[in-house]
JSON list of C-alpha atoms in Angstrom, two decimals:
[
{"chain": "N", "resi": 1, "resn": "MET", "atom": "CA", "xyz": [44.15, 8.71, 36.42]},
{"chain": "N", "resi": 2, "resn": "LEU", "atom": "CA", "xyz": [40.83, 8.20, 37.67]},
{"chain": "N", "resi": 3, "resn": "ILE", "atom": "CA", "xyz": [37.73, 8.31, 35.41]},
{"chain": "N", "resi": 4, "resn": "ASP", "atom": "CA", "xyz": [34.51, 8.81, 37.29]},
{"chain": "N", "resi": 5, "resn": "PHE", "atom": "CA", "xyz": [31.55, 8.08, 34.93]},
{"chain": "N", "resi": 6, "resn": "GLU", "atom": "CA", "xyz": [29.12, 9.04, 37.73]},
{"chain": "N", "resi": 7, "resn": "LYS", "atom": "CA", "xyz": [30.16, 12.66, 37.36]},
{"chain": "N", "resi": 8, "resn": "MET", "atom": "CA", "xyz": [30.01, 12.76, 33.57]},
{"chain": "N", "resi": 9, "resn": "LYS", "atom": "CA", "xyz": [27.11, 14.36, 31.48]},
{"chain": "N", "resi": 10, "resn": "GLU", "atom": "CA", "xyz": [25.36, 11.76, 29.18]},
{"chain": "N", "resi": 11, "resn": "VAL", "atom": "CA", "xyz": [25.42, 12.48, 25.68]},
{"chain": "N", "resi": 12, "resn": "ALA", "atom": "CA", "xyz": [22.77, 11.15, 23.18]},
{"chain": "N", "resi": 13, "resn": "ILE", "atom": "CA", "xyz": [23.78, 10.23, 19.58]},
{"chain": "N", "resi": 14, "resn": "GLN", "atom": "CA", "xyz": [21.02, 9.58, 16.99]},
{"chain": "N", "resi": 15, "resn": "ASN", "atom": "CA", "xyz": [21.67, 6.92, 14.44]},
{"chain": "N", "resi": 16, "resn": "LEU", "atom": "CA", "xyz": [25.31, 6.37, 15.41]},
{"chain": "N", "resi": 17, "resn": "ASN", "atom": "CA", "xyz": [27.25, 5.30, 12.32]},
{"chain": "N", "resi": 18, "resn": "GLY", "atom": "CA", "xyz": [23.99, 4.73, 10.42]},
{"chain": "N", "resi": 19, "resn": "GLY", "atom": "CA", "xyz": [22.35, 2.44, 13.20]},
{"chain": "N", "resi": 20, "resn": "ASP", "atom": "CA", "xyz": [18.76, 2.79, 14.57]},
{"chain": "N", "resi": 21, "resn": "GLY", "atom": "CA", "xyz": [17.68, 4.82, 17.34]},
{"chain": "N", "resi": 22, "resn": "GLU", "atom": "CA", "xyz": [20.01, 6.48, 19.86]},
{"chain": "N", "resi": 23, "resn": "VAL", "atom": "CA", "xyz": [23.06, 5.57, 21.80]},
{"chain": "N", "resi": 24, "resn": "ILE", "atom": "CA", "xyz": [23.40, 7.28, 25.35]},
{"chain": "N", "resi": 25, "resn": "SER", "atom": "CA", "xyz": [27.03, 7.59, 26.30]},
{"chain": "N", "resi": 26, "resn": "LYS", "atom": "CA", "xyz": [29.42, 9.00, 29.02]},
{"chain": "N", "resi": 27, "resn": "MET", "atom": "CA", "xyz": [32.66, 9.41, 27.39]},
{"chain": "N", "resi": 28, "resn": "PHE", "atom": "CA", "xyz": [36.33, 10.10, 28.33]},
{"chain": "N", "resi": 29, "resn": "LEU", "atom": "CA", "xyz": [38.23, 11.37, 25.35]},
{"chain": "N", "resi": 30, "resn": "ASP", "atom": "CA", "xyz": [41.91, 12.22, 25.13]},
{"chain": "N", "resi": 31, "resn": "ASP", "atom": "CA", "xyz": [44.68, 12.22, 22.32]},
{"chain": "N", "resi": 32, "resn": "CYS", "atom": "CA", "xyz": [45.28, 8.53, 22.91]},
{"chain": "N", "resi": 33, "resn": "ASN", "atom": "CA", "xyz": [41.96, 6.81, 23.91]},
{"chain": "N", "resi": 34, "resn": "ARG", "atom": "CA", "xyz": [38.19, 6.89, 23.99]},
{"chain": "N", "resi": 35, "resn": "ILE", "atom": "CA", "xyz": [36.65, 5.21, 27.11]},
{"chain": "N", "resi": 36, "resn": "MET", "atom": "CA", "xyz": [32.97, 5.05, 27.50]},
{"chain": "N", "resi": 37, "resn": "ILE", "atom": "CA", "xyz": [29.79, 3.57, 29.19]},
{"chain": "N", "resi": 38, "resn": "SER", "atom": "CA", "xyz": [27.16, 3.38, 26.53]},
{"chain": "N", "resi": 39, "resn": "ARG", "atom": "CA", "xyz": [23.44, 2.44, 26.70]},
{"chain": "N", "resi": 40, "resn": "LEU", "atom": "CA", "xyz": [21.63, 1.11, 23.73]},
{"chain": "N", "resi": 41, "resn": "PRO", "atom": "CA", "xyz": [17.86, 1.23, 24.42]},
{"chain": "N", "resi": 42, "resn": "LYS", "atom": "CA", "xyz": [15.83, -1.67, 23.28]},
{"chain": "N", "resi": 43, "resn": "GLY", "atom": "CA", "xyz": [15.98, -2.05, 19.45]},
{"chain": "N", "resi": 44, "resn": "ALA", "atom": "CA", "xyz": [18.78, 0.56, 19.12]},
{"chain": "N", "resi": 45, "resn": "SER", "atom": "CA", "xyz": [21.90, -0.27, 17.10]},
{"chain": "N", "resi": 46, "resn": "ILE", "atom": "CA", "xyz": [25.46, 1.12, 16.01]},
{"chain": "N", "resi": 47, "resn": "GLY", "atom": "CA", "xyz": [25.80, 0.76, 12.28]},
{"chain": "N", "resi": 48, "resn": "VAL", "atom": "CA", "xyz": [28.63, -1.24, 10.79]},
{"chain": "N", "resi": 49, "resn": "HIS", "atom": "CA", "xyz": [31.84, 0.99, 10.62]},
{"chain": "N", "resi": 50, "resn": "ALA", "atom": "CA", "xyz": [35.55, 0.44, 10.02]},
{"chain": "N", "resi": 51, "resn": "HIS", "atom": "CA", "xyz": [38.19, 0.63, 12.78]},
{"chain": "N", "resi": 52, "resn": "THR", "atom": "CA", "xyz": [41.22, 2.06, 10.90]},
{"chain": "N", "resi": 53, "resn": "ALA", "atom": "CA", "xyz": [42.90, 4.09, 13.64]},
{"chain": "N", "resi": 54, "resn": "GLY", "atom": "CA", "xyz": [42.82, 1.40, 16.28]},
{"chain": "N", "resi": 55, "resn": "SER", "atom": "CA", "xyz": [40.80, -1.63, 17.71]},
{"chain": "N", "resi": 56, "resn": "GLU", "atom": "CA", "xyz": [37.73, -1.38, 19.85]},
{"chain": "N", "resi": 57, "resn": "ILE", "atom": "CA", "xyz": [36.90, -3.44, 22.94]},
{"chain": "N", "resi": 58, "resn": "ASN", "atom": "CA", "xyz": [33.35, -3.61, 24.32]},
{"chain": "N", "resi": 59, "resn": "TYR", "atom": "CA", "xyz": [32.64, -5.50, 27.65]},
{"chain": "N", "resi": 60, "resn": "VAL", "atom": "CA", "xyz": [28.92, -6.24, 28.29]},
{"chain": "N", "resi": 61, "resn": "LEU", "atom": "CA", "xyz": [27.86, -4.90, 31.59]},
{"chain": "N", "resi": 62, "resn": "SER", "atom": "CA", "xyz": [24.09, -5.63, 31.18]},
{"chain": "N", "resi": 63, "resn": "GLY", "atom": "CA", "xyz": [21.54, -6.61, 28.57]},
{"chain": "N", "resi": 64, "resn": "ARG", "atom": "CA", "xyz": [21.58, -8.77, 25.52]},
{"chain": "N", "resi": 65, "resn": "GLY", "atom": "CA", "xyz": [22.76, -7.92, 22.10]},
{"chain": "N", "resi": 66, "resn": "LYS", "atom": "CA", "xyz": [24.53, -8.99, 18.94]},
{"chain": "N", "resi": 67, "resn": "ALA", "atom": "CA", "xyz": [27.87, -7.83, 17.32]},
{"chain": "N", "resi": 68, "resn": "VAL", "atom": "CA", "xyz": [28.66, -8.38, 13.66]},
{"chain": "N", "resi": 69, "resn": "CYS", "atom": "CA", "xyz": [32.50, -8.27, 13.17]},
{"chain": "N", "resi": 70, "resn": "ASN", "atom": "CA", "xyz": [33.71, -8.76, 9.44]},
{"chain": "N", "resi": 71, "resn": "GLY", "atom": "CA", "xyz": [30.38, -10.44, 8.66]},
{"chain": "N", "resi": 72, "resn": "GLU", "atom": "CA", "xyz": [30.47, -12.90, 11.69]},
{"chain": "N", "resi": 73, "resn": "GLU", "atom": "CA", "xyz": [27.84, -12.76, 14.29]},
{"chain": "N", "resi": 74, "resn": "GLU", "atom": "CA", "xyz": [28.55, -12.72, 18.00]},
{"chain": "N", "resi": 75, "resn": "ILE", "atom": "CA", "xyz": [26.04, -13.15, 20.82]},
{"chain": "N", "resi": 76, "resn": "LEU", "atom": "CA", "xyz": [26.58, -10.42, 23.59]},
{"chain": "N", "resi": 77, "resn": "VAL", "atom": "CA", "xyz": [25.64, -11.13, 27.09]},
{"chain": "N", "resi": 78, "resn": "PRO", "atom": "CA", "xyz": [26.75, -9.91, 30.51]},
{"chain": "N", "resi": 79, "resn": "GLY", "atom": "CA", "xyz": [30.34, -10.95, 31.37]},
{"chain": "N", "resi": 80, "resn": "THR", "atom": "CA", "xyz": [31.34, -11.14, 27.61]},
{"chain": "N", "resi": 81, "resn": "CYS", "atom": "CA", "xyz": [33.69, -9.04, 25.58]},
{"chain": "N", "resi": 82, "resn": "HIS", "atom": "CA", "xyz": [33.60, -8.16, 21.99]},
{"chain": "N", "resi": 83, "resn": "TYR", "atom": "CA", "xyz": [37.00, -7.22, 20.41]},
{"chain": "N", "resi": 84, "resn": "CYS", "atom": "CA", "xyz": [37.01, -5.52, 16.93]},
{"chain": "N", "resi": 85, "resn": "PRO", "atom": "CA", "xyz": [40.79, -5.61, 15.82]},
{"chain": "N", "resi": 86, "resn": "LYS", "atom": "CA", "xyz": [42.19, -2.65, 13.95]},
{"chain": "N", "resi": 87, "resn": "GLY", "atom": "CA", "xyz": [41.19, -2.88, 10.41]},
{"chain": "N", "resi": 88, "resn": "SER", "atom": "CA", "xyz": [38.09, -4.69, 10.87]},
{"chain": "N", "resi": 89, "resn": "SER", "atom": "CA", "xyz": [34.39, -3.65, 10.60]},
{"chain": "N", "resi": 90, "resn": "HIS", "atom": "CA", "xyz": [31.61, -4.12, 13.19]},
{"chain": "N", "resi": 91, "resn": "GLY", "atom": "CA", "xyz": [28.23, -3.00, 14.33]},
{"chain": "N", "resi": 92, "resn": "ILE", "atom": "CA", "xyz": [26.24, -3.82, 17.40]},
{"chain": "N", "resi": 93, "resn": "ILE", "atom": "CA", "xyz": [22.43, -4.30, 17.91]},
{"chain": "N", "resi": 94, "resn": "ASN", "atom": "CA", "xyz": [20.46, -4.56, 21.21]},
{"chain": "N", "resi": 95, "resn": "THR", "atom": "CA", "xyz": [18.39, -7.74, 20.57]},
{"chain": "N", "resi": 96, "resn": "GLY", "atom": "CA", "xyz": [17.01, -7.90, 24.14]},
{"chain": "N", "resi": 97, "resn": "ASP", "atom": "CA", "xyz": [13.94, -6.51, 26.08]},
{"chain": "N", "resi": 98, "resn": "GLU", "atom": "CA", "xyz": [16.18, -4.27, 28.13]},
{"chain": "N", "resi": 99, "resn": "GLU", "atom": "CA", "xyz": [19.02, -1.68, 27.49]},
{"chain": "N", "resi": 100, "resn": "LEU", "atom": "CA", "xyz": [22.28, -3.14, 26.35]},
{"chain": "N", "resi": 101, "resn": "VAL", "atom": "CA", "xyz": [25.16, -1.50, 28.45]},
{"chain": "N", "resi": 102, "resn": "LEU", "atom": "CA", "xyz": [28.67, -1.49, 27.41]},
{"chain": "N", "resi": 103, "resn": "PHE", "atom": "CA", "xyz": [31.93, -0.39, 28.71]},
{"chain": "N", "resi": 104, "resn": "THR", "atom": "CA", "xyz": [34.08, 0.56, 25.69]},
{"chain": "N", "resi": 105, "resn": "ALA", "atom": "CA", "xyz": [37.68, 1.24, 25.18]},
{"chain": "N", "resi": 106, "resn": "VAL", "atom": "CA", "xyz": [38.98, 2.40, 21.82]},
{"chain": "N", "resi": 107, "resn": "PRO", "atom": "CA", "xyz": [42.85, 3.10, 21.96]},
{"chain": "N", "resi": 108, "resn": "LYS", "atom": "CA", "xyz": [44.47, 4.77, 19.09]},
{"chain": "N", "resi": 109, "resn": "GLN", "atom": "CA", "xyz": [47.16, 2.46, 17.64]}
]
């Protein structure tokens, strides 16, 4: 199955999980997965939230940021991947001067 993000409409989500600013995403959703490309403008964040139904994988395409997973800080730069295992909590913050762009997969487990 081909997922073409170029043909998807963007959705802006304000204060995602209690975070700051907005997250702009193109999302594919089905019964088994959420797959998305998300942009966090400078200073935006996704608030800390728990993953009870499955894990989350975030691959950094561009920008700089920080993930906080179970209280541990991780620096996000292009080419790195942040993994939040099922049962863990995390949040993501754009700490850079440009958009933080992530490819994210959230499989239900």
